[in-house]
Amino acid sequence: MTDRSHGIAPAELADDVLRRELAHLHETRHDTLLGGSESALHAHTERMLALEQEFLRRFPEAGAPDPRRTRAGSRENAGQPVSGRRID
């Protein structure tokens, strides 16, 4: 029998359910950090990491940073020199 004490395995979730579960965990993270027991925080962290890893496996493009949010992208956007790139 499968252990489901911490929810359905992320790989078994439909895409929309995975997104919903991940959003809910992110919404409850602060409360768990401040008011949860050590075991609750541990379980929350394990579940969150498992869902995040599955999300990034399925949707790698969603996890790629916006180039403007990286140091190199910000410098390039500001017209500053970027190591390994030429601004023409």
CSV table of C-alpha atoms in Angstrom, one decimal:
chain,number,residue,atom,x,y,z
A,1,MET,CA,0.0,0.0,0.0
A,2,THR,CA,1.3,3.5,-0.8
A,3,ASP,CA,2.1,5.9,2.0
A,4,ARG,CA,0.0,9.0,1.5
A,5,SER,CA,0.4,10.5,4.9
A,6,HIS,CA,1.8,13.6,3.2
A,7,GLY,CA,-0.5,13.7,0.3
A,8,ILE,CA,-0.5,12.2,-3.2
A,9,ALA,CA,2.9,11.8,-4.8
A,10,PRO,CA,3.6,14.9,-6.9
A,11,ALA,CA,4.2,12.8,-10.0
A,12,GLU,CA,0.7,11.4,-9.8
A,13,LEU,CA,-1.0,14.9,-9.7
A,14,ALA,CA,-2.6,16.4,-12.8
A,15,ASP,CA,-1.0,19.6,-13.9
A,16,ASP,CA,-3.8,21.9,-12.6
A,17,VAL,CA,-3.8,20.0,-9.2
A,18,LEU,CA,0.0,20.3,-9.0
A,19,ARG,CA,-0.3,24.1,-9.5
A,20,ARG,CA,-3.1,24.4,-7.0
A,21,GLU,CA,-1.3,22.4,-4.3
A,22,LEU,CA,1.9,24.3,-4.8
A,23,ALA,CA,0.1,27.7,-4.6
A,24,HIS,CA,-1.6,26.6,-1.4
A,25,LEU,CA,1.7,25.5,0.2
A,26,HIS,CA,3.2,28.8,-0.7
A,27,GLU,CA,0.2,30.6,0.9
A,28,THR,CA,0.5,28.7,4.1
A,29,ARG,CA,4.3,28.8,4.4
A,30,HIS,CA,4.5,31.8,6.7
A,31,ASP,CA,1.9,30.6,9.1
A,32,THR,CA,3.6,27.2,9.3
A,33,LEU,CA,7.0,28.8,9.9
A,34,LEU,CA,5.8,31.0,12.7
A,35,GLY,CA,3.1,28.9,14.3
A,36,GLY,CA,3.7,25.3,13.4
A,37,SER,CA,5.5,22.6,15.3
A,38,GLU,CA,8.9,21.4,14.3
A,39,SER,CA,7.4,18.3,12.7
A,40,ALA,CA,4.8,20.4,10.9
A,41,LEU,CA,7.5,22.7,9.5
A,42,HIS,CA,9.5,19.6,8.4
A,43,ALA,CA,6.5,18.0,6.7
A,44,HIS,CA,5.6,21.3,5.0
A,45,THR,CA,9.2,21.8,3.8
A,46,GLU,CA,9.4,18.2,2.4
A,47,ARG,CA,6.1,18.5,0.6
A,48,MET,CA,6.9,21.9,-0.8
A,49,LEU,CA,10.3,20.8,-2.1
A,50,ALA,CA,8.7,17.7,-3.7
A,51,LEU,CA,6.0,19.7,-5.4
A,52,GLU,CA,8.5,22.4,-6.6
A,53,GLN,CA,10.8,19.8,-8.0
A,54,GLU,CA,7.9,18.1,-9.9
A,55,PHE,CA,6.7,21.5,-11.2
A,56,LEU,CA,10.2,22.4,-12.5
A,57,ARG,CA,10.5,18.9,-14.1
A,58,ARG,CA,7.2,19.4,-15.9
A,59,PHE,CA,7.5,23.1,-16.7
A,60,PRO,CA,11.3,23.9,-16.9
A,61,GLU,CA,10.6,27.1,-18.9
A,62,ALA,CA,8.4,28.4,-16.0
A,63,GLY,CA,11.4,28.2,-13.7
A,64,ALA,CA,13.8,30.0,-15.9
A,65,PRO,CA,14.5,33.5,-14.6
A,66,ASP,CA,13.4,36.6,-16.6
A,67,PRO,CA,16.6,37.8,-18.1
A,68,ARG,CA,15.9,41.3,-16.8
A,69,ARG,CA,15.9,39.9,-13.2
A,70,THR,CA,19.4,38.5,-13.5
A,71,ARG,CA,22.5,40.6,-12.7
A,72,ALA,CA,23.8,40.4,-16.3
A,73,GLY,CA,20.3,41.1,-17.7
A,74,SER,CA,19.9,44.1,-15.5
A,75,ARG,CA,23.3,45.5,-16.5
A,76,GLU,CA,22.7,44.9,-20.1
A,77,ASN,CA,19.3,46.6,-19.8
A,78,ALA,CA,21.0,49.6,-18.2
A,79,GLY,CA,23.6,49.8,-21.0
A,80,GLN,CA,26.4,48.7,-18.8
A,81,PRO,CA,29.1,46.3,-19.9
A,82,VAL,CA,28.5,42.6,-19.3
A,83,SER,CA,31.3,40.1,-19.2
A,84,GLY,CA,31.3,38.0,-22.3
A,85,ARG,CA,28.8,40.1,-24.1
A,86,ARG,CA,29.2,43.1,-26.4
A,87,ILE,CA,26.7,45.9,-26.4
A,88,ASP,CA,26.4,47.4,-29.9
